[in-house]
Structures are given as C-alpha cells and as structure tokens.
XYZ file of N, CA and C in Angstrom:
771
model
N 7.028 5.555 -49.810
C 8.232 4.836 -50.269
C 9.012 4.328 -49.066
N 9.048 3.130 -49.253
C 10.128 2.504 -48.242
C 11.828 3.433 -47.983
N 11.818 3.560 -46.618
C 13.701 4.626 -46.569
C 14.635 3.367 -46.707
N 14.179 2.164 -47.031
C 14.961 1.264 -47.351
C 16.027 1.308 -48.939
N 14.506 2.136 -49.579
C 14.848 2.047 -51.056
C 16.402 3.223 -51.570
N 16.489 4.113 -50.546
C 17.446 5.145 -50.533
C 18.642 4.666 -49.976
N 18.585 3.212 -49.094
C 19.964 3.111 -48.793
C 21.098 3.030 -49.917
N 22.186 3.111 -49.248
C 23.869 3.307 -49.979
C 24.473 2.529 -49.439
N 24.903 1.330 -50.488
C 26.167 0.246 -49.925
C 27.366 0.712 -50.836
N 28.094 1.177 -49.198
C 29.215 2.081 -49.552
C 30.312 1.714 -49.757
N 30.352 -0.144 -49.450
C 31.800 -0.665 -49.884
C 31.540 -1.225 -51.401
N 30.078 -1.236 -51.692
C 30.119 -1.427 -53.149
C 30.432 -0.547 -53.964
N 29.760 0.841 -53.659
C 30.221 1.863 -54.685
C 31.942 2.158 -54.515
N 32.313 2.063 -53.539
C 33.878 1.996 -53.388
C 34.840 1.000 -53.803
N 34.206 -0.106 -53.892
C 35.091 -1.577 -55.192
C 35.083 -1.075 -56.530
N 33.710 -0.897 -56.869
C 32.977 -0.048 -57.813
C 34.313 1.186 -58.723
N 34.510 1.822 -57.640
C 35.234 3.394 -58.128
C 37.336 2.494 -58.266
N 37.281 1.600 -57.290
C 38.741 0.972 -57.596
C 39.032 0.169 -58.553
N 37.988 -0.353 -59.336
C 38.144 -1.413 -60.429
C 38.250 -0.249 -61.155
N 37.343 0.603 -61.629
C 37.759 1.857 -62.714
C 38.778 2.415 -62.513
N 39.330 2.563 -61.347
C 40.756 3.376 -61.451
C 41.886 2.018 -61.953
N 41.794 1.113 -61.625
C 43.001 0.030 -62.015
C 42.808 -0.590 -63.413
N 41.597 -0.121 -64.017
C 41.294 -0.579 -65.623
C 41.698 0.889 -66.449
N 41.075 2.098 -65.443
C 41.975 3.428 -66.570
C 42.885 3.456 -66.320
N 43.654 3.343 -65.099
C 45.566 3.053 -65.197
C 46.288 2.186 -66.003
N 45.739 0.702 -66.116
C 45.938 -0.525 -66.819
C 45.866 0.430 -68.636
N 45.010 1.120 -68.651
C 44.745 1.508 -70.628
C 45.795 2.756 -71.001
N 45.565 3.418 -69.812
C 46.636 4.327 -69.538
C 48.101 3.934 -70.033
N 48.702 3.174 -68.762
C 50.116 2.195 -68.875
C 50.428 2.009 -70.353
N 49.386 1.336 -71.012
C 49.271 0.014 -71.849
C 49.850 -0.958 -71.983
N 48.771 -1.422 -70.942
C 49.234 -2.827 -70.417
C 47.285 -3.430 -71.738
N 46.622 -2.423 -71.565
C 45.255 -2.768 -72.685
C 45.442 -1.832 -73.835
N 45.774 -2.279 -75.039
C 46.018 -1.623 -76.365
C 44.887 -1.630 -76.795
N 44.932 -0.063 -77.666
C 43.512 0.323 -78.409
C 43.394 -0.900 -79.484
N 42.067 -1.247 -79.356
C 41.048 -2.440 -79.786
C 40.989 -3.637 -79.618
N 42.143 -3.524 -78.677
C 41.786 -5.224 -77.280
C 40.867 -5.301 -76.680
N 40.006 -6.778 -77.048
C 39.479 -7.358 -76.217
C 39.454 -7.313 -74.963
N 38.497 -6.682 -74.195
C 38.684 -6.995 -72.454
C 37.383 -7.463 -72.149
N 37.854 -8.603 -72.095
C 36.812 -9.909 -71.777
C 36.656 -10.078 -70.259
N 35.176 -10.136 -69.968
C 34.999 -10.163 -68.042
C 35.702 -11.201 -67.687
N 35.560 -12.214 -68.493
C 36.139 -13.369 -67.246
C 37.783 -13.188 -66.865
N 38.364 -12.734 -68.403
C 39.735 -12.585 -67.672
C 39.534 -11.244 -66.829
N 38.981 -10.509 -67.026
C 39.405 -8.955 -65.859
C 38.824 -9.873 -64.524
N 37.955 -10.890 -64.711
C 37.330 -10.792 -63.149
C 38.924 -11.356 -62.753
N 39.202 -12.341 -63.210
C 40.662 -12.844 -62.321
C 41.673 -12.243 -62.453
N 41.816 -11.086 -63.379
C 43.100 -10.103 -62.866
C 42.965 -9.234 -62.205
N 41.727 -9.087 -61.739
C 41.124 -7.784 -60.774
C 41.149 -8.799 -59.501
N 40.201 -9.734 -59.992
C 39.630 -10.194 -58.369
C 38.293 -10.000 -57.844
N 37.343 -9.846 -58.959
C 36.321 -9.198 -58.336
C 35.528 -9.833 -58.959
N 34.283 -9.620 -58.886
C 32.977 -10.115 -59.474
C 32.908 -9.556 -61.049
N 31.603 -10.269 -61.684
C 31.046 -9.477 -62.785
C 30.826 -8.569 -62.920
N 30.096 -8.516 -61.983
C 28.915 -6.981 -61.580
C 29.616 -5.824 -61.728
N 30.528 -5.907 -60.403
C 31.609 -4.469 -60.576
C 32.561 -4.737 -61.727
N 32.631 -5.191 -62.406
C 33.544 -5.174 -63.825
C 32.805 -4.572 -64.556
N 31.599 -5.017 -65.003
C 30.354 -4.503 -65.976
C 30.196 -3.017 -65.841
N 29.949 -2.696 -63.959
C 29.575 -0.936 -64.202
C 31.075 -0.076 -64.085
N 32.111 -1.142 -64.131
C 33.203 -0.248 -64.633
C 33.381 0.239 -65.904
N 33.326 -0.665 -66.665
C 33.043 -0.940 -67.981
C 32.193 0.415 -68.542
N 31.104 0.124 -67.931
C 30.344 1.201 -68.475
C 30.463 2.684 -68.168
N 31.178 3.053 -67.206
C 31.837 3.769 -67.080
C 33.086 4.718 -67.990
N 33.684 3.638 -67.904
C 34.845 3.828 -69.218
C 34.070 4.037 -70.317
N 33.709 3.183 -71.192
C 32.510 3.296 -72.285
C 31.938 5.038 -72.154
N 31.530 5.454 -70.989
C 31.146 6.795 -71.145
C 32.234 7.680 -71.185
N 32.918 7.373 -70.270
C 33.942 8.399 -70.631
C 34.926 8.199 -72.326
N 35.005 7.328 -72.659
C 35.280 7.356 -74.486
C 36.530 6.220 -74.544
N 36.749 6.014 -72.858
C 37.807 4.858 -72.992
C 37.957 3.613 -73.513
N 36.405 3.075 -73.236
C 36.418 1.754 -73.829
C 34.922 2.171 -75.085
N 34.778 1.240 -76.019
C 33.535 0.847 -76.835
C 33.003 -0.384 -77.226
N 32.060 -1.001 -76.837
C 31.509 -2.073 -76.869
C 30.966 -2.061 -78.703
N 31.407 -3.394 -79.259
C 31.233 -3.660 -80.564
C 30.497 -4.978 -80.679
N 29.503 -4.709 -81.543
C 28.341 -5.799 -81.630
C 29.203 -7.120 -82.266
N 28.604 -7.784 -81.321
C 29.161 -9.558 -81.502
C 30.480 -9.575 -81.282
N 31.122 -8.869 -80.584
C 32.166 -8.427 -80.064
C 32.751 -8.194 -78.639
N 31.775 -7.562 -78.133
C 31.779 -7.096 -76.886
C 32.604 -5.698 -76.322
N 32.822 -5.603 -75.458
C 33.692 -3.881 -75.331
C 35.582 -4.135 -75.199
N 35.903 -3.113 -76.185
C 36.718 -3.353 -76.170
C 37.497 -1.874 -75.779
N 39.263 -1.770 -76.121
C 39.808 -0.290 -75.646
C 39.740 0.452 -76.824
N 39.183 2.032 -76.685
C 39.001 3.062 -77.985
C 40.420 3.223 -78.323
N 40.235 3.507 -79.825
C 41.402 3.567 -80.497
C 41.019 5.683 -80.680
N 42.410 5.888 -81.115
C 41.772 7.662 -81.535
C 43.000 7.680 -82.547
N 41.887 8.409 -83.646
C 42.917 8.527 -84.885
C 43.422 10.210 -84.751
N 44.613 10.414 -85.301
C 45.304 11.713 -85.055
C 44.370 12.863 -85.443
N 43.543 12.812 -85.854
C 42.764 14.066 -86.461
C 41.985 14.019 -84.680
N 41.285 13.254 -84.233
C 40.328 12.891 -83.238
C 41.769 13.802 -81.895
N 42.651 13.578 -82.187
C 43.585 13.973 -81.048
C 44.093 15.261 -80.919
N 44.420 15.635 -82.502
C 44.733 16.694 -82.592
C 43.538 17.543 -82.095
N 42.281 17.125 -82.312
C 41.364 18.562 -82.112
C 41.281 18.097 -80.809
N 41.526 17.520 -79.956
C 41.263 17.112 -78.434
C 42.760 18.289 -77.808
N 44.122 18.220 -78.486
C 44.553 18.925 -78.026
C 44.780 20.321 -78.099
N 43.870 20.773 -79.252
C 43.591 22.119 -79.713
C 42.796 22.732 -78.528
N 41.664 22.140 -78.358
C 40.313 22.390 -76.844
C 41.102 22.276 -76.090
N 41.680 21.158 -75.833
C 42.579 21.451 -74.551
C 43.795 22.569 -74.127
N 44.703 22.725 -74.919
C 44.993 23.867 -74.804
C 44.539 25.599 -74.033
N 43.319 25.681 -74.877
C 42.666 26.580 -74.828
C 41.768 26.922 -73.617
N 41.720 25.680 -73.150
C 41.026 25.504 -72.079
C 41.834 25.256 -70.503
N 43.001 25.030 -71.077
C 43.714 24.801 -69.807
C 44.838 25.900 -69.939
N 44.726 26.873 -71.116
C 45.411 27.751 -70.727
C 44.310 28.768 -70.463
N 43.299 29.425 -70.732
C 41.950 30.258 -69.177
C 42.185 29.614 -67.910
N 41.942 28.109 -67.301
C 42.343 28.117 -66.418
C 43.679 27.981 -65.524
N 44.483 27.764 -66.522
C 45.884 29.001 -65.870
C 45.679 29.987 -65.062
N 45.186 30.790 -65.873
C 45.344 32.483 -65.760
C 44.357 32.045 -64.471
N 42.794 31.980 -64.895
C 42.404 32.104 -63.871
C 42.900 31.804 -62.462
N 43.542 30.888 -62.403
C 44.543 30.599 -60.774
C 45.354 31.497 -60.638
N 46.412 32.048 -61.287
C 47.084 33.285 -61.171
C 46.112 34.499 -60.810
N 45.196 34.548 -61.329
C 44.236 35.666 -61.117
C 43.568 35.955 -59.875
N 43.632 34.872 -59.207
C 42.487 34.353 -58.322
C 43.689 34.679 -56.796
N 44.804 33.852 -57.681
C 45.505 34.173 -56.078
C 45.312 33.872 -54.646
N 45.032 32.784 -55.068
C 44.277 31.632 -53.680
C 46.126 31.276 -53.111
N 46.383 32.010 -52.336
C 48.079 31.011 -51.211
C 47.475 29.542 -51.207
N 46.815 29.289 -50.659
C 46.304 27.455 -50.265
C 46.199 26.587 -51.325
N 45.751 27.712 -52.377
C 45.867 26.852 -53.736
C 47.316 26.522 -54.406
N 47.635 27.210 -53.983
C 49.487 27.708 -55.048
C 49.672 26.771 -54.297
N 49.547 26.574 -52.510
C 50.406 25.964 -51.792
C 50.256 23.957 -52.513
N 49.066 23.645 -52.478
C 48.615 22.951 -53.029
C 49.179 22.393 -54.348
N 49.084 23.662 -55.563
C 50.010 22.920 -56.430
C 51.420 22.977 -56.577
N 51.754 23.477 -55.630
C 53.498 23.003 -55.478
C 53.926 21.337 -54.711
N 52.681 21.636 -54.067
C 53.064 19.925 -53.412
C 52.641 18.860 -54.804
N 52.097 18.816 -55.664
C 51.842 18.379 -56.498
C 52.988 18.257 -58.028
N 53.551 19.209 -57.838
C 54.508 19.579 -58.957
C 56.024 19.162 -58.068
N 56.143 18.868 -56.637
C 57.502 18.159 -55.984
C 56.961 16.469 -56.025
N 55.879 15.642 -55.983
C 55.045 14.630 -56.139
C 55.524 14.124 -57.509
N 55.534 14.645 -58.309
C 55.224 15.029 -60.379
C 57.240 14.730 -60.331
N 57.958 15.259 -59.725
C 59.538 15.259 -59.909
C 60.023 14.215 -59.091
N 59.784 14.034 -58.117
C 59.463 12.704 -57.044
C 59.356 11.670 -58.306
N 58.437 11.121 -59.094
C 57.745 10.161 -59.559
C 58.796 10.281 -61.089
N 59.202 10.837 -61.414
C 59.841 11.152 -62.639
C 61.028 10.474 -62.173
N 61.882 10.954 -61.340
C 63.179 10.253 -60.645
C 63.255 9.031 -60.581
N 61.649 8.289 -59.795
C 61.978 6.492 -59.572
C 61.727 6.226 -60.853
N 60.969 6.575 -62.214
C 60.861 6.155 -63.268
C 59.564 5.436 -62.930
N 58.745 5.040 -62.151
C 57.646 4.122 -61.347
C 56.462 4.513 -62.568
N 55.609 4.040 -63.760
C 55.311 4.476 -64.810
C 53.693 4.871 -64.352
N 53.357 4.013 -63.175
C 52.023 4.556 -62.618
C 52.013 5.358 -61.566
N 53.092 5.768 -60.966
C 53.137 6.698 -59.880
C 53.492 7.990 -60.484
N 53.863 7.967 -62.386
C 54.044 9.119 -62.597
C 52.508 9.581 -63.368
N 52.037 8.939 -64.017
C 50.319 9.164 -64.477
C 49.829 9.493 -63.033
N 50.125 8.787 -62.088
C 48.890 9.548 -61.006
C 49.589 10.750 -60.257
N 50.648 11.130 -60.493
C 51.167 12.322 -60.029
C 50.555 13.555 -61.260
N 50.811 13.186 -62.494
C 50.544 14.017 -63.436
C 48.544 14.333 -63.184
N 48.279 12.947 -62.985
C 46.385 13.311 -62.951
C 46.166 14.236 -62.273
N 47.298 14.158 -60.730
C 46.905 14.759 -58.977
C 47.138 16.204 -59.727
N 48.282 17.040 -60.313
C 48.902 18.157 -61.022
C 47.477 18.816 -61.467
N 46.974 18.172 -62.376
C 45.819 18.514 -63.381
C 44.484 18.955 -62.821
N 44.539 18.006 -61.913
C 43.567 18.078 -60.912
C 43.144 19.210 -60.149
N 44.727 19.200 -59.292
C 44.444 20.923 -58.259
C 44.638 21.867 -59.768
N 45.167 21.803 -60.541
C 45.181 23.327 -61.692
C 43.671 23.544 -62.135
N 42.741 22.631 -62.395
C 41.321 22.746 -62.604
C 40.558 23.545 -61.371
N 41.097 22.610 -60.305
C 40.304 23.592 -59.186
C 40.590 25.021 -58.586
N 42.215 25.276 -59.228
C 42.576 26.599 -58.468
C 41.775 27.126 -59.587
N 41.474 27.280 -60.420
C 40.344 27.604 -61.244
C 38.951 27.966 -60.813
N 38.673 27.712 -60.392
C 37.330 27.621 -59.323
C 36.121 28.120 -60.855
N 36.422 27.316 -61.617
C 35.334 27.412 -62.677
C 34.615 26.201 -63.175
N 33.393 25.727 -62.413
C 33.068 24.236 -62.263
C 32.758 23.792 -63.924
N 32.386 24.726 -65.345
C 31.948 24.384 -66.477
C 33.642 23.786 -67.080
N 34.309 24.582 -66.718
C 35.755 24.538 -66.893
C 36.116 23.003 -67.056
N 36.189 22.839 -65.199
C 36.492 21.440 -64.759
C 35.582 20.408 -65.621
N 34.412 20.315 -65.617
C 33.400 19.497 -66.801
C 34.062 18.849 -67.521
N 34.424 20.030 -68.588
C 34.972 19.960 -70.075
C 36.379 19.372 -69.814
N 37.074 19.573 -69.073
C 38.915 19.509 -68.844
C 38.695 17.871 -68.607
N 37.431 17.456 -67.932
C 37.924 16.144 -67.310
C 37.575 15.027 -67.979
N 36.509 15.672 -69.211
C 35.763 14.867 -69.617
C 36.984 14.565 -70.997
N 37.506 16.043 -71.489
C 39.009 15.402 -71.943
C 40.211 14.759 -71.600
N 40.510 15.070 -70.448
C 41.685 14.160 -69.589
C 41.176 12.848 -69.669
N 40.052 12.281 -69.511
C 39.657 11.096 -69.715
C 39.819 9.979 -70.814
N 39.753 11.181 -72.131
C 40.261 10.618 -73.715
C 41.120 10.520 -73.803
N 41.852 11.576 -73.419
C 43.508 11.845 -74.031
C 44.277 10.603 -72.963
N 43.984 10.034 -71.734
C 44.527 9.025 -71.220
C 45.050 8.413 -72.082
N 44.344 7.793 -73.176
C 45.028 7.149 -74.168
C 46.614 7.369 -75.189
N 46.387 8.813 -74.681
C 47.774 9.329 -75.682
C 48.672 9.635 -74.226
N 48.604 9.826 -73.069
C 49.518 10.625 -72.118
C 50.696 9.862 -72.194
N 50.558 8.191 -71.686
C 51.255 7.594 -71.935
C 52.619 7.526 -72.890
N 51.749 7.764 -74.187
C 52.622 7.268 -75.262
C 53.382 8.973 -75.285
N 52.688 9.879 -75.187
C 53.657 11.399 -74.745
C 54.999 11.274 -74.045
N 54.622 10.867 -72.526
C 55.139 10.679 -71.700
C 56.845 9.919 -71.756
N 56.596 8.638 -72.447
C 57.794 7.647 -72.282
C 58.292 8.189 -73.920
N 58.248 9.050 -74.752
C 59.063 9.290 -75.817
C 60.311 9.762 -75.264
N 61.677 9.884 -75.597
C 62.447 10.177 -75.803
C 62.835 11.370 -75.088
N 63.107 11.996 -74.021
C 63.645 13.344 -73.497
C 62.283 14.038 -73.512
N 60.803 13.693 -73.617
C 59.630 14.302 -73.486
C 59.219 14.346 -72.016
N 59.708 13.490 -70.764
C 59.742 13.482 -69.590
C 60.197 14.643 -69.376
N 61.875 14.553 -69.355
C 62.394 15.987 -69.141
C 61.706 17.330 -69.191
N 61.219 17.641 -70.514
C 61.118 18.735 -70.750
C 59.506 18.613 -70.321
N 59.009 17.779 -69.906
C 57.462 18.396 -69.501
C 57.508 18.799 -67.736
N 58.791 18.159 -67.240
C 59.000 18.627 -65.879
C 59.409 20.229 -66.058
N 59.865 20.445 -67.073
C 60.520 22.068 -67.012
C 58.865 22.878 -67.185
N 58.271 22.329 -67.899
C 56.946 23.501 -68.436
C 56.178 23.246 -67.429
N 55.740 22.231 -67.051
C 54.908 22.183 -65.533
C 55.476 23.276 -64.229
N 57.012 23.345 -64.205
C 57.624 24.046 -63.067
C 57.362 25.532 -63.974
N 57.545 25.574 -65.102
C 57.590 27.214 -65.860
C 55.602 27.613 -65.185
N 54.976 26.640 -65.654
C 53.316 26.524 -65.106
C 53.107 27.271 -63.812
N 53.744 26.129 -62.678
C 53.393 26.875 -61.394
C 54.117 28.014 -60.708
N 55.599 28.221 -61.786
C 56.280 29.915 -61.402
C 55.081 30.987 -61.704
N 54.571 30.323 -62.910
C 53.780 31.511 -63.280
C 52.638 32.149 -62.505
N 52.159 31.143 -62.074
C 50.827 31.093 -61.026
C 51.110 31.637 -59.693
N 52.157 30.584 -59.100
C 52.500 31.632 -57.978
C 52.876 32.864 -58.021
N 53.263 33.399 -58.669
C 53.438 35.004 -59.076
C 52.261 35.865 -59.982
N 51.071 34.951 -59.600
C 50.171 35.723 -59.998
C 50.321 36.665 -61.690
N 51.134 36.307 -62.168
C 51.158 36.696 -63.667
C 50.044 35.619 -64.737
N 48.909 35.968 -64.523
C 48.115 35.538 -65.585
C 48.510 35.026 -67.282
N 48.670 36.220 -67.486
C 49.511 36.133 -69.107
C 50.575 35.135 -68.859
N 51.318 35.058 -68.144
C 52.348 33.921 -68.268
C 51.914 32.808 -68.236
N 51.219 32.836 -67.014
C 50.553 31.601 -66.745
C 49.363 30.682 -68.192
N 48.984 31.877 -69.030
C 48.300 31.345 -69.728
C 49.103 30.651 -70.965
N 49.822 31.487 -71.360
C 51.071 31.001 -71.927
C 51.829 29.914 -71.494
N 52.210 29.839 -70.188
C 52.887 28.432 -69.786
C 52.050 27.209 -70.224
N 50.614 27.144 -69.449
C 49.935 26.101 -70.109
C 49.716 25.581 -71.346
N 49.477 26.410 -72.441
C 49.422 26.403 -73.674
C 50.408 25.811 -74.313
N 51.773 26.085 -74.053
C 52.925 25.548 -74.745
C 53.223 24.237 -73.826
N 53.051 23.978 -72.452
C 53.137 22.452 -72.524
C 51.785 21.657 -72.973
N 50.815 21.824 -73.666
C 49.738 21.232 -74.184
C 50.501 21.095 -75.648
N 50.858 21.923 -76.037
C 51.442 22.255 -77.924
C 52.657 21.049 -77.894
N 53.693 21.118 -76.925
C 54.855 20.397 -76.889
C 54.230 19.258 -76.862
N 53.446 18.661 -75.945
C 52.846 17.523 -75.771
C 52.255 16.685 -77.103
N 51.281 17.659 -77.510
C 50.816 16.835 -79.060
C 51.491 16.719 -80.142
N 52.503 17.659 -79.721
C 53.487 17.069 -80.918
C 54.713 15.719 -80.691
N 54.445 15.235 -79.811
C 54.974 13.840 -79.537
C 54.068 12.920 -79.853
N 53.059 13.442 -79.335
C 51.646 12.113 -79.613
C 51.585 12.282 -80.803
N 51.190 12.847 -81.777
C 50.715 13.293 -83.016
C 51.577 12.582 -84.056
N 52.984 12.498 -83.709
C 54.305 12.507 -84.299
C 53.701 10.595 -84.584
N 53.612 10.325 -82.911
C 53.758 8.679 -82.781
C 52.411 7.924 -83.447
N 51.488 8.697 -83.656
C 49.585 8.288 -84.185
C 50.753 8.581 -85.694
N 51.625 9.686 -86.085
C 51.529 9.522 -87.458
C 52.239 8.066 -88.093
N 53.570 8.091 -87.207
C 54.004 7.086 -87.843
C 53.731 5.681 -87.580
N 52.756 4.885 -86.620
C 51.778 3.975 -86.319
C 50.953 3.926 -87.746
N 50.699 4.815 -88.284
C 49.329 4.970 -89.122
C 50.408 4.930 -90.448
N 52.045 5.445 -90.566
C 52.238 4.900 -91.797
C 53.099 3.711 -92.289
N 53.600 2.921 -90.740
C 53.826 1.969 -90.905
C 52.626 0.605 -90.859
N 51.155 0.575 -90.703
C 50.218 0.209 -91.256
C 49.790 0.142 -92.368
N 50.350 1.517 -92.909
C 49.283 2.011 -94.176
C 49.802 1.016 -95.378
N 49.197 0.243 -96.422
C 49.806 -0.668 -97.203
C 50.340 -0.176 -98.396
N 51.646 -0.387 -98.594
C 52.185 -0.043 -99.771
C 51.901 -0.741 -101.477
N 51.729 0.641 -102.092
C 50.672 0.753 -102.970
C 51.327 0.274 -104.064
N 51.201 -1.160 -105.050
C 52.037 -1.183 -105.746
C 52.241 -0.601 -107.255
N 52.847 -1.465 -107.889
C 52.416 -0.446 -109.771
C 51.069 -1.185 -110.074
N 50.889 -0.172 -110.916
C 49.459 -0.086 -111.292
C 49.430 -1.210 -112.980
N 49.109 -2.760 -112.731
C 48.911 -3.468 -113.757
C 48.837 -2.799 -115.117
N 49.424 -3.161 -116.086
C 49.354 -2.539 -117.499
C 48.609 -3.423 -118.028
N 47.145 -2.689 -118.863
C 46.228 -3.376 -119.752
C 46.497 -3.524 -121.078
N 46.214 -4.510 -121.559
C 46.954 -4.807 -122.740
C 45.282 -4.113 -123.963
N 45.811 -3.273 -124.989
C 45.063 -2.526 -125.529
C 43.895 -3.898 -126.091
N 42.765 -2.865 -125.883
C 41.545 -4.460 -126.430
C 41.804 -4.458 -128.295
N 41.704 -5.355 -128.551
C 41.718 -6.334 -129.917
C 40.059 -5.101 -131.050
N 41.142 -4.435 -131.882
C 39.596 -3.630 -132.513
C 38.605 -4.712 -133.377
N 37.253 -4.202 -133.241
C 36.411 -5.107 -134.193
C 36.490 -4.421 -135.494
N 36.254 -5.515 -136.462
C 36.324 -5.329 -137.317
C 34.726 -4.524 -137.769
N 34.968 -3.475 -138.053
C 33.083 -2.988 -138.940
C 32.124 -3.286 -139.634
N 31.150 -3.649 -139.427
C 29.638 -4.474 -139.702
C 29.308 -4.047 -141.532
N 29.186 -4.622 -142.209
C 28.641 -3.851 -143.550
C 26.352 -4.147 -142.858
N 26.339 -3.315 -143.897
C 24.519 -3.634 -143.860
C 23.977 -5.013 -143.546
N 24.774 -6.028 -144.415
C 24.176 -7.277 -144.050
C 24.670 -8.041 -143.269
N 25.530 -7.411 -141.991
C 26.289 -8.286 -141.066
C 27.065 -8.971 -141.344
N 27.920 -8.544 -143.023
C 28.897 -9.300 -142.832
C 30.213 -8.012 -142.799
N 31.584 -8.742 -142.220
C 32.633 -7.672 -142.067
C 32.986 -7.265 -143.596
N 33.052 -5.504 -143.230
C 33.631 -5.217 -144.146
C 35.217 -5.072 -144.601
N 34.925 -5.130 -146.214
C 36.598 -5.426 -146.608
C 37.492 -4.255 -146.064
N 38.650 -4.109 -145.719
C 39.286 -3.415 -145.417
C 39.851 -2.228 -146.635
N 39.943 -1.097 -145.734
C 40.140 0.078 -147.269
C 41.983 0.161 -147.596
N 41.525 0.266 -148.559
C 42.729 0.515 -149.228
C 43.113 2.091 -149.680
C-alpha cells in the first residue's frame, strides 16, 4: 500500500470540525428552526466555504440527531416532540447525576480546579447576556463534569445526549428567571464536588436536570397547543327518511291502523 494513502490533510479536517461547530451553535441559538430547510448553497455563502465541507458537516449533525435529511426534500433541522425530550431528560438526569458523585468521589484537586474555572466562565457569560458565549460556556461546564468522571461509557452516552437536547438548551435557557436560577444549581453542583460529598453532588445534578425540563417541557407543551386545531361542534345529522315496508309483491304496504 502506498504511505501516501494514510496521509491527513489537517486544515481540511479542521474547516471540517468549524463548519459543524458554527451550524450546531447556529441550531442551538435558533437562528435554524426545527424543520428548516438548510439548503447548501445558502450555508455555502453564510459560512464561506465549499460544498464538500458543508455536506460532511451535515452528515455529521444528521448523526448526531441534529439535522434529518427528507426524501425530495433534502436535510433539514430535527424537530423533538415532548415525549422524545422528556425521556432524553429522564437518562439524562440519571446519568449526570452518577457522574456527579463520581467526581466528588474521585477527588481529583486539578479537576475541581478545572471546574471552577468553568463555572466563573458560565457567570462571566450570563452577565454580558452574549447568547453564544453562554451555550459555549455551559457546553465547556458539561464537558470538564463528564471528564472529572473519568468514566469513558459515561461520557459516550452524556454526549451523544447533549447533542439532542442542543435543541431544547436554548429555549431552557432564555425563559424567564431560568438563567438565574441555573447559575445557582450549577454553583450548588460544584460546592458539592469540591467538598467531595457525593450524595450531594448527585443530588445537585439531578435537580438542575429536573428544573431544566420543566421549562423546556412547559414551552414543547404550549407550542404543541397553540398548533393543535381547534375542534369544532360536531355537525347534526338530520334523522334518515324511514322506508316504507315491502308487501310480498313489492308493492308498499298499507299502513296499520
């Protein structure tokens, strides 16, 4: 085999990895609403880039559950109905409150140190209001809490959901006093950890996952019942006309007296 065939063009795979981050930030934001059209030619000129790297972004997203390509259609942004979310934040939960604990457990200093710079980053970004500097502060947060974890099946599963739920963080995020209070449970998060209290820690996570879907959940419900079409009265049938009864020789019979 040619050692030609093994080379790596490393500014391609690196355009490559920046078009996917500025198309999952862009769906993220929503600046691309679930079941818009994202047509190459316009991304090539709002990106700037070729086909090529649009396409294996694309497909990218597509795997991770962000986008879905629809026949005679082309790919467009996944929509997720509240049942699809709710059980995304049930797993999640559960899963990001073990790896809680496990970081409390583990008691890595470099790690704690780590997610405190991440959780002053996370309050930083909340302050300017900056709506993509606070998604990528919240990703960076999520990020080191998976790894002080040091449980690679863990991380798998966590990322392969952080990837879906992109779609809802957003709409979590900018509700009403839901900023606020997710800065308090993130800081309740890493008290817990740095003090090595597991149980708390598992608990902290859990209830900002619970608080969380119940903003999203709230906003998928009432999306879904200001859609839903109102049902009107139900037409009144006017009773059918009786036949009159056949005698033997097909003709009607006389009526009884």
């Amino acid at each position: 085999m040619d050692n030609q065939d093994l080379h790596i063009t490393r500014q391609a795979a690196t355009l490559r990895l920046m078009v996917e981050e500025k198309l999952r930030a862009a769906i993220a934001k929503g600046l691309f609403k679930p079941g818009q059209r994202l047509v190459e030619r316009e991304l090539c000129e709002l990106i700037g880039v070729g086909r090529t790297s649009i396409r294996e972004a694309l497909r990218q997203l597509e795997a991770e559950g962000l986008v879905q390509t629809i026949p005679h259609r082309g790919p467009i942004v996944s929509s997720i109905s509240a049942q699809e979310a709710r059980q995304l934040y049930e797993i999640r939960a559960l899963l990001e409150g073990y790896a809680g604990r496990q970081f409390a457990e583990r008691n890595d200093p470099q790690a704690v140190k780590e997610l405190d710079k991440t959780v002053k980053a996370l309050v930083k970004a909340a302050k300017s209001n900056e709506q993509l500097a606070l998604i990528e502060a919240k990703t960076q947060f999520y990020k080191v809490l998976m790894g002080g974890a040091d449980n690679v099946f863990v991380t798998q599963m966590l990322t392969s959901l952080h990837n879906r739920i992109t779609l809802l963080r957003f709409t979590s995020m900018t509700q009403p006093g839901r900023l606020t209070r997710s800065i308090v449970e993130i800081r309740d998060i890493y008290e817990a950890i740095a003090s090595g209290d597991g149980d708390a820690a598992e608990k902290a996570c859990r209830l900002h996952i619970q608080e969380a879907a119940k903003v999203a959940l709230a906003v998928l419900d009432s999306n879904f019942s200001e859609k839903a079409p109102v049902a009107g009265p139900k037409p009144v049938r006017a009773p059918a006309a009786r036949k009159p009864a056949m005698g033997k020789s097909g003709a009607a019979s006389p009526p009884r007296r």
